[in-house]
Amino acid sequence: MLGLKEHIEKERKIYEDEINTLNNKLEMMTIVMQEKETTLHQELVEMEARTAKTNEKFREYKDDVKKITKERQDYLKNERAYRDTEQRLTKERRKTADLQRRLDELKEKLAGHTQTPSCGNGFGSRLEAAIREAASLQSP
């Protein structure tokens, strides 16, 4: 019976050693898992921080694009207004040139009529005075 008791005692010791080994492995795996979990948590925090920073930059870029788009629209609006004003100015210059040409023609006609005998302070004199007055108003 002694042999059986020794055999059982050896098996019990083997099983206890195996249990201790498994417990040690379990503790080591638990520590490794905690370290991995901590590392993953740190990586997650860093990733969230990068995401927040990227989102903020995206909002800034989006605001910049809106600002640039508005500035571009304002520029185009001003450009159109400038062109319209330039066209109106050109039109006014043409009108002024036409009026000047008509005034010159009237002066020539008047000069031709004043060389012919006239009746003193008649129509020709009044017309000439009116033309001189119009010319003085046209001069800048």
PDB file of C-alpha atoms in Angstrom:
ATOM      1  CA  MET A   1       0.000   0.000   0.000  1.00  0.00           C
ATOM      2  CA  LEU A   2       2.877   2.176   0.497  1.00  0.00           C
ATOM      3  CA  GLY A   3       3.580   2.084  -3.174  1.00  0.00           C
ATOM      4  CA  LEU A   4       0.087   3.194  -3.973  1.00  0.00           C
ATOM      5  CA  LYS A   5       0.209   6.011  -1.435  1.00  0.00           C
ATOM      6  CA  GLU A   6       3.550   7.201  -2.825  1.00  0.00           C
ATOM      7  CA  HIS A   7       2.220   6.966  -6.328  1.00  0.00           C
ATOM      8  CA  ILE A   8      -0.865   9.019  -5.392  1.00  0.00           C
ATOM      9  CA  GLU A   9       1.351  11.523  -3.560  1.00  0.00           C
ATOM     10  CA  LYS A  10       3.596  11.882  -6.641  1.00  0.00           C
ATOM     11  CA  GLU A  11       0.600  12.381  -8.899  1.00  0.00           C
ATOM     12  CA  ARG A  12      -0.847  14.932  -6.486  1.00  0.00           C
ATOM     13  CA  LYS A  13       2.478  16.808  -6.484  1.00  0.00           C
ATOM     14  CA  ILE A  14       2.626  16.666 -10.285  1.00  0.00           C
ATOM     15  CA  TYR A  15      -0.923  18.033 -10.487  1.00  0.00           C
ATOM     16  CA  GLU A  16      -0.157  20.740  -7.916  1.00  0.00           C
ATOM     17  CA  ASP A  17       2.985  21.731  -9.854  1.00  0.00           C
ATOM     18  CA  GLU A  18       0.956  21.785 -13.049  1.00  0.00           C
ATOM     19  CA  ILE A  19      -1.731  23.917 -11.341  1.00  0.00           C
ATOM     20  CA  ASN A  20       0.956  26.295 -10.039  1.00  0.00           C
ATOM     21  CA  THR A  21       2.537  26.482 -13.486  1.00  0.00           C
ATOM     22  CA  LEU A  22      -0.853  27.177 -15.067  1.00  0.00           C
ATOM     23  CA  ASN A  23      -1.619  29.805 -12.388  1.00  0.00           C
ATOM     24  CA  ASN A  24       1.752  31.470 -13.057  1.00  0.00           C
ATOM     25  CA  LYS A  25       1.076  31.419 -16.810  1.00  0.00           C
ATOM     26  CA  LEU A  26      -2.402  32.827 -16.176  1.00  0.00           C
ATOM     27  CA  GLU A  27      -0.954  35.649 -14.048  1.00  0.00           C
ATOM     28  CA  MET A  28       1.672  36.375 -16.707  1.00  0.00           C
ATOM     29  CA  MET A  29      -0.976  36.372 -19.439  1.00  0.00           C
ATOM     30  CA  THR A  30      -3.155  38.664 -17.316  1.00  0.00           C
ATOM     31  CA  ILE A  31      -0.241  41.081 -16.915  1.00  0.00           C
ATOM     32  CA  VAL A  32       0.533  40.934 -20.647  1.00  0.00           C
ATOM     33  CA  MET A  33      -3.142  41.469 -21.468  1.00  0.00           C
ATOM     34  CA  GLN A  34      -3.295  44.468 -19.107  1.00  0.00           C
ATOM     35  CA  GLU A  35      -0.178  45.924 -20.729  1.00  0.00           C
ATOM     36  CA  LYS A  36      -1.672  45.386 -24.186  1.00  0.00           C
ATOM     37  CA  GLU A  37      -4.963  46.895 -23.034  1.00  0.00           C
ATOM     38  CA  THR A  38      -3.117  49.923 -21.630  1.00  0.00           C
ATOM     39  CA  THR A  39      -1.145  50.285 -24.862  1.00  0.00           C
ATOM     40  CA  LEU A  40      -4.299  50.016 -26.960  1.00  0.00           C
ATOM     41  CA  HIS A  41      -6.052  52.539 -24.717  1.00  0.00           C
ATOM     42  CA  GLN A  42      -3.127  54.974 -25.122  1.00  0.00           C
ATOM     43  CA  GLU A  43      -3.201  54.474 -28.887  1.00  0.00           C
ATOM     44  CA  LEU A  44      -6.947  55.093 -28.876  1.00  0.00           C
ATOM     45  CA  VAL A  45      -6.514  58.313 -26.873  1.00  0.00           C
ATOM     46  CA  GLU A  46      -3.764  59.471 -29.261  1.00  0.00           C
ATOM     47  CA  MET A  47      -5.911  58.602 -32.266  1.00  0.00           C
ATOM     48  CA  GLU A  48      -8.881  60.493 -30.828  1.00  0.00           C
ATOM     49  CA  ALA A  49      -6.635  63.513 -30.197  1.00  0.00           C
ATOM     50  CA  ARG A  50      -5.351  63.362 -33.785  1.00  0.00           C
ATOM     51  CA  THR A  51      -8.920  63.027 -35.035  1.00  0.00           C
ATOM     52  CA  ALA A  52     -10.022  66.050 -33.009  1.00  0.00           C
ATOM     53  CA  LYS A  53      -7.049  68.044 -34.301  1.00  0.00           C
ATOM     54  CA  THR A  54      -7.771  66.949 -37.875  1.00  0.00           C
ATOM     55  CA  ASN A  55     -11.437  67.873 -37.482  1.00  0.00           C
ATOM     56  CA  GLU A  56     -10.449  71.323 -36.190  1.00  0.00           C
ATOM     57  CA  LYS A  57      -8.097  71.823 -39.151  1.00  0.00           C
ATOM     58  CA  PHE A  58     -10.876  70.677 -41.471  1.00  0.00           C
ATOM     59  CA  ARG A  59     -13.246  73.266 -39.966  1.00  0.00           C
ATOM     60  CA  GLU A  60     -10.562  75.941 -40.386  1.00  0.00           C
ATOM     61  CA  TYR A  61      -9.992  74.932 -44.026  1.00  0.00           C
ATOM     62  CA  LYS A  62     -13.737  74.874 -44.610  1.00  0.00           C
ATOM     63  CA  ASP A  63     -14.031  78.384 -43.123  1.00  0.00           C
ATOM     64  CA  ASP A  64     -11.095  79.527 -45.281  1.00  0.00           C
ATOM     65  CA  VAL A  65     -12.783  78.122 -48.390  1.00  0.00           C
ATOM     66  CA  LYS A  66     -16.011  79.958 -47.480  1.00  0.00           C
ATOM     67  CA  LYS A  67     -14.071  83.188 -46.915  1.00  0.00           C
ATOM     68  CA  ILE A  68     -12.138  82.841 -50.177  1.00  0.00           C
ATOM     69  CA  THR A  69     -15.348  82.015 -52.061  1.00  0.00           C
ATOM     70  CA  LYS A  70     -17.040  85.122 -50.650  1.00  0.00           C
ATOM     71  CA  GLU A  71     -14.002  87.268 -51.497  1.00  0.00           C
ATOM     72  CA  ARG A  72     -14.047  85.845 -55.028  1.00  0.00           C
ATOM     73  CA  GLN A  73     -17.756  86.633 -55.379  1.00  0.00           C
ATOM     74  CA  ASP A  74     -17.159  90.166 -54.082  1.00  0.00           C
ATOM     75  CA  TYR A  75     -14.271  90.567 -56.513  1.00  0.00           C
ATOM     76  CA  LEU A  76     -16.402  89.416 -59.449  1.00  0.00           C
ATOM     77  CA  LYS A  77     -19.230  91.710 -58.347  1.00  0.00           C
ATOM     78  CA  ASN A  78     -16.815  94.657 -58.173  1.00  0.00           C
ATOM     79  CA  GLU A  79     -15.334  93.679 -61.533  1.00  0.00           C
ATOM     80  CA  ARG A  80     -18.814  93.712 -63.117  1.00  0.00           C
ATOM     81  CA  ALA A  81     -19.595  97.063 -61.494  1.00  0.00           C
ATOM     82  CA  TYR A  82     -16.280  98.446 -62.789  1.00  0.00           C
ATOM     83  CA  ARG A  83     -17.027  97.235 -66.323  1.00  0.00           C
ATOM     84  CA  ASP A  84     -20.547  98.672 -66.184  1.00  0.00           C
ATOM     85  CA  THR A  85     -19.199 102.001 -64.968  1.00  0.00           C
ATOM     86  CA  GLU A  86     -16.532 101.953 -67.656  1.00  0.00           C
ATOM     87  CA  GLN A  87     -19.190 101.308 -70.315  1.00  0.00           C
ATOM     88  CA  ARG A  88     -21.365 104.141 -68.994  1.00  0.00           C
ATOM     89  CA  LEU A  89     -18.340 106.447 -68.973  1.00  0.00           C
ATOM     90  CA  THR A  90     -17.512 105.492 -72.566  1.00  0.00           C
ATOM     91  CA  LYS A  91     -21.138 106.130 -73.530  1.00  0.00           C
ATOM     92  CA  GLU A  92     -21.051 109.551 -71.840  1.00  0.00           C
ATOM     93  CA  ARG A  93     -17.776 110.369 -73.605  1.00  0.00           C
ATOM     94  CA  ARG A  94     -19.389 109.489 -76.942  1.00  0.00           C
ATOM     95  CA  LYS A  95     -22.371 111.675 -76.129  1.00  0.00           C
ATOM     96  CA  THR A  96     -20.042 114.506 -75.159  1.00  0.00           C
ATOM     97  CA  ALA A  97     -18.045 114.058 -78.369  1.00  0.00           C
ATOM     98  CA  ASP A  98     -21.280 114.087 -80.399  1.00  0.00           C
ATOM     99  CA  LEU A  99     -22.447 117.234 -78.630  1.00  0.00           C
ATOM    100  CA  GLN A 100     -19.063 118.849 -79.208  1.00  0.00           C
ATOM    101  CA  ARG A 101     -19.230 117.919 -82.906  1.00  0.00           C
ATOM    102  CA  ARG A 102     -22.745 119.351 -83.196  1.00  0.00           C
ATOM    103  CA  LEU A 103     -21.624 122.482 -81.374  1.00  0.00           C
ATOM    104  CA  ASP A 104     -18.694 122.856 -83.772  1.00  0.00           C
ATOM    105  CA  GLU A 105     -21.054 122.407 -86.733  1.00  0.00           C
ATOM    106  CA  LEU A 106     -23.386 125.050 -85.323  1.00  0.00           C
ATOM    107  CA  LYS A 107     -20.444 127.399 -84.801  1.00  0.00           C
ATOM    108  CA  GLU A 108     -19.400 126.888 -88.420  1.00  0.00           C
ATOM    109  CA  LYS A 109     -22.927 127.570 -89.627  1.00  0.00           C
ATOM    110  CA  LEU A 110     -23.118 130.605 -87.400  1.00  0.00           C
ATOM    111  CA  ALA A 111     -19.767 131.815 -88.649  1.00  0.00           C
ATOM    112  CA  GLY A 112     -21.069 131.433 -92.197  1.00  0.00           C
ATOM    113  CA  HIS A 113     -24.216 133.374 -91.344  1.00  0.00           C
ATOM    114  CA  THR A 114     -22.457 136.133 -89.456  1.00  0.00           C
ATOM    115  CA  GLN A 115     -20.356 136.905 -92.486  1.00  0.00           C
ATOM    116  CA  THR A 116     -23.514 137.796 -94.350  1.00  0.00           C
ATOM    117  CA  PRO A 117     -25.172 141.081 -93.503  1.00  0.00           C
ATOM    118  CA  SER A 118     -27.329 140.824 -90.420  1.00  0.00           C
ATOM    119  CA  CYS A 119     -29.797 142.986 -88.616  1.00  0.00           C
ATOM    120  CA  GLY A 120     -27.708 144.080 -85.631  1.00  0.00           C
ATOM    121  CA  ASN A 121     -28.911 142.456 -82.398  1.00  0.00           C
ATOM    122  CA  GLY A 122     -31.182 140.032 -84.199  1.00  0.00           C
ATOM    123  CA  PHE A 123     -31.499 136.265 -84.128  1.00  0.00           C
ATOM    124  CA  GLY A 124     -27.885 135.613 -85.232  1.00  0.00           C
ATOM    125  CA  SER A 125     -26.427 137.567 -82.301  1.00  0.00           C
ATOM    126  CA  ARG A 126     -28.633 135.825 -79.785  1.00  0.00           C
ATOM    127  CA  LEU A 127     -27.815 132.425 -81.319  1.00  0.00           C
ATOM    128  CA  GLU A 128     -24.103 133.179 -81.197  1.00  0.00           C
ATOM    129  CA  ALA A 129     -24.377 134.201 -77.531  1.00  0.00           C
ATOM    130  CA  ALA A 130     -26.293 131.017 -76.731  1.00  0.00           C
ATOM    131  CA  ILE A 131     -23.647 128.916 -78.492  1.00  0.00           C
ATOM    132  CA  ARG A 132     -20.820 130.662 -76.588  1.00  0.00           C
ATOM    133  CA  GLU A 133     -22.655 130.052 -73.330  1.00  0.00           C
ATOM    134  CA  ALA A 134     -23.170 126.363 -74.217  1.00  0.00           C
ATOM    135  CA  ALA A 135     -19.483 126.064 -75.115  1.00  0.00           C
ATOM    136  CA  SER A 136     -18.435 127.576 -71.807  1.00  0.00           C
ATOM    137  CA  LEU A 137     -20.657 125.089 -69.976  1.00  0.00           C
ATOM    138  CA  GLN A 138     -19.067 122.206 -71.919  1.00  0.00           C
ATOM    139  CA  SER A 139     -15.525 123.256 -71.029  1.00  0.00           C
ATOM    140  CA  PRO A 140     -14.223 121.492 -67.901  1.00  0.00           C
TER     141      PRO A 140
END
